[in-house]
Coordinates of C-alpha atoms in Angstrom, one line a residue:
Q146 CA -1.8 36.8 2.3
L147 CA -5.0 36.8 0.3
G148 CA -4.8 34.7 -2.8
D149 CA -1.7 32.7 -1.8
P150 CA -2.1 28.9 -1.3
V151 CA -2.7 27.7 2.1
R152 CA 0.0 25.4 3.5
I153 CA -0.9 23.3 6.6
S154 CA 2.4 22.1 7.9
H155 CA 1.4 20.5 11.2
P156 CA -0.7 17.4 11.3
L157 CA -2.8 18.7 14.3
W158 CA -3.8 21.8 12.3
A159 CA -4.7 19.6 9.3
A160 CA -6.8 17.3 11.6
A161 CA -8.5 20.3 13.2
I162 CA -9.5 21.6 9.8
T163 CA -10.4 18.3 8.1
T164 CA -12.7 17.0 10.9
H165 CA -15.2 19.7 9.9
L166 CA -15.4 18.6 6.3
S167 CA -17.9 16.2 4.9
D168 CA -16.6 13.1 3.1
T169 CA -17.3 14.7 -0.3
E170 CA -15.5 17.9 0.7
L171 CA -12.6 16.0 2.0
R172 CA -12.2 14.0 -1.2
Q173 CA -12.5 17.3 -3.2
T174 CA -9.8 18.8 -1.0
H175 CA -7.5 15.9 -1.7
R176 CA -8.1 16.3 -5.5
V177 CA -7.1 19.9 -5.3
L178 CA -4.1 19.1 -3.2
A179 CA -3.1 16.4 -5.7
E180 CA -3.2 19.0 -8.5
L181 CA -1.0 21.4 -6.5
A182 CA 1.5 18.8 -5.2
D183 CA 5.0 19.2 -6.6
D184 CA 6.1 15.8 -5.1
P185 CA 4.9 12.7 -7.0
D186 CA 4.5 10.7 -3.8
R187 CA 2.2 13.4 -2.2
R188 CA 0.3 13.6 -5.4
A189 CA -0.3 9.8 -5.4
W190 CA -1.4 9.8 -1.8
H191 CA -3.8 12.7 -2.3
L192 CA -5.3 11.1 -5.4
A193 CA -5.7 7.8 -3.4
D194 CA -7.5 9.7 -0.6
A195 CA -9.8 11.3 -3.2
Q196 CA -11.0 7.9 -4.5
V197 CA -14.2 6.1 -3.6
V198 CA -13.9 3.4 -6.2
P199 CA -10.9 1.3 -7.4
D200 CA -8.7 3.1 -9.9
E201 CA -5.8 1.3 -11.6
M202 CA -4.1 4.6 -12.6
V203 CA -3.9 5.8 -9.0
A204 CA -2.9 2.3 -7.9
T205 CA 0.0 2.5 -10.3
L206 CA 1.1 5.9 -9.0
L207 CA 1.1 4.4 -5.5
D208 CA 3.2 1.5 -6.8
E209 CA 5.7 4.0 -8.0
A210 CA 5.6 5.8 -4.7
A211 CA 6.2 2.5 -2.9
E212 CA 9.2 1.8 -5.0
R213 CA 10.7 5.3 -4.4
S214 CA 10.0 4.9 -0.6
A215 CA 11.8 1.5 -0.6
L216 CA 14.8 2.9 -2.5
R217 CA 15.2 5.8 0.0
G218 CA 15.1 3.4 2.9
A219 CA 11.5 3.7 4.1
P220 CA 10.1 0.2 3.7
A221 CA 7.2 0.8 6.2
V222 CA 6.0 3.7 4.0
A223 CA 6.5 1.5 0.9
S224 CA 4.4 -1.2 2.5
A225 CA 1.6 1.3 3.3
A226 CA 1.7 2.6 -0.3
A227 CA 1.6 -0.9 -1.8
L228 CA -1.3 -1.9 0.5
R229 CA -3.3 1.2 -0.4
A230 CA -2.5 0.4 -4.1
A231 CA -3.9 -3.0 -3.5
A232 CA -7.1 -1.6 -2.2
L233 CA -7.5 0.6 -5.3
S234 CA -6.7 -2.3 -7.7
T235 CA -9.3 -3.2 -10.3
S236 CA -8.4 -6.8 -10.7
A237 CA -7.9 -9.6 -8.1
R238 CA -4.6 -10.5 -9.7
N239 CA -3.2 -7.0 -9.3
R240 CA -4.6 -6.7 -5.8
A241 CA -2.9 -10.0 -4.7
A242 CA 0.4 -8.9 -6.3
R243 CA 0.3 -5.6 -4.5
R244 CA -0.5 -7.2 -1.2
I245 CA 2.4 -9.5 -1.6
T246 CA 4.6 -6.5 -2.4
A247 CA 3.3 -4.8 0.8
A248 CA 4.2 -7.9 2.8
R249 CA 7.7 -7.9 1.3
H250 CA 8.2 -4.3 2.3
A251 CA 6.7 -5.0 5.8
W252 CA 9.3 -7.7 6.2
D253 CA 12.1 -5.3 5.1
A254 CA 10.7 -2.8 7.7
G255 CA 11.2 -5.4 10.5
Q256 CA 7.5 -6.2 10.7
P257 CA 7.5 -10.0 10.2
I258 CA 4.1 -10.5 11.8
T259 CA 2.5 -7.9 9.6
A260 CA 4.2 -9.5 6.6
R261 CA 3.0 -12.9 7.5
D262 CA -0.6 -11.7 8.1
L263 CA -0.7 -9.9 4.8
L264 CA 0.5 -13.0 3.0
D265 CA -1.9 -15.3 4.9
E266 CA -4.9 -13.0 4.2
T267 CA -3.9 -12.8 0.5
L268 CA -3.6 -16.6 0.2
D269 CA -6.8 -17.2 2.1
Q270 CA -8.7 -15.3 -0.7
W271 CA -7.6 -17.7 -3.4
P272 CA -8.6 -21.3 -4.2
E273 CA -6.3 -24.2 -3.3
Q274 CA -3.8 -23.6 -6.1
G275 CA -3.0 -20.1 -4.8
P276 CA -3.0 -16.8 -6.5
P277 CA -2.0 -16.6 -10.2
I278 CA 0.8 -14.2 -9.7
N279 CA 3.7 -13.9 -12.1
P280 CA 6.5 -13.9 -10.7
A281 CA 5.7 -12.4 -7.3
I282 CA 7.7 -14.3 -4.8
L283 CA 7.9 -13.8 -1.1
T284 CA 10.1 -16.1 1.0
E285 CA 9.6 -16.1 4.7
S286 CA 12.5 -18.3 5.7
E287 CA 12.9 -16.6 9.0
A288 CA 9.5 -15.0 9.7
A289 CA 8.5 -15.2 13.3
S290 CA 5.2 -16.8 13.9
E291 CA 2.8 -15.5 16.6
G292 CA 4.0 -18.2 18.9
G293 CA 7.5 -16.9 18.7
G294 CA 8.9 -19.7 16.4
W295 CA 10.1 -19.6 12.9
G296 CA 7.6 -19.6 10.1
P297 CA 7.6 -21.8 7.1
T298 CA 9.3 -21.0 3.8
I299 CA 6.5 -20.0 1.4
K300 CA 6.9 -19.0 -2.2
V301 CA 4.0 -17.7 -4.2
T302 CA 4.8 -18.2 -7.8
D303 CA 2.9 -18.1 -11.1
T304 CA 2.1 -21.8 -10.7
G305 CA 0.8 -21.6 -7.1
I306 CA 2.2 -22.1 -3.6
E307 CA 5.3 -24.0 -2.6
G308 CA 5.9 -24.5 1.1
G309 CA 8.1 -26.3 3.5
P310 CA 10.2 -26.0 6.6
P311 CA 12.9 -23.3 6.8
P312 CA 16.3 -24.2 5.3

């Protein structure tokens, strides 16, 4: 009906429509969808998709969406939200903390390789003493390595990195 909001309920229809939009039009569409969203998680994701530069407020909304996803038993969604929040972070400290949170959720989702890769990539971006995170801790006592073995126990703390063999 004319004047009613348009609801696209199937991803194929959404893809068919959005492929014809420019990047600017697509970001504007996401801004409008964020304003119309009743669900805070959808609002956060639409705001994130509307961003072209880091935005700590939107990153915080995605943090909250990640927490809600984890609480409802969707750790893979929580990991994706935390990773997107990391990409929108305005500081290296927040970006690292969010990437480690994404790794923790990936681990909970049964994705040990993804968790390990996220952690390794995050640690590789910091000097020898490790990221200054307080108190983000990720323990991979049983993370499978790419070779099929057990990974090391790694704790990222506010003072640096502690590591050793699994207990």
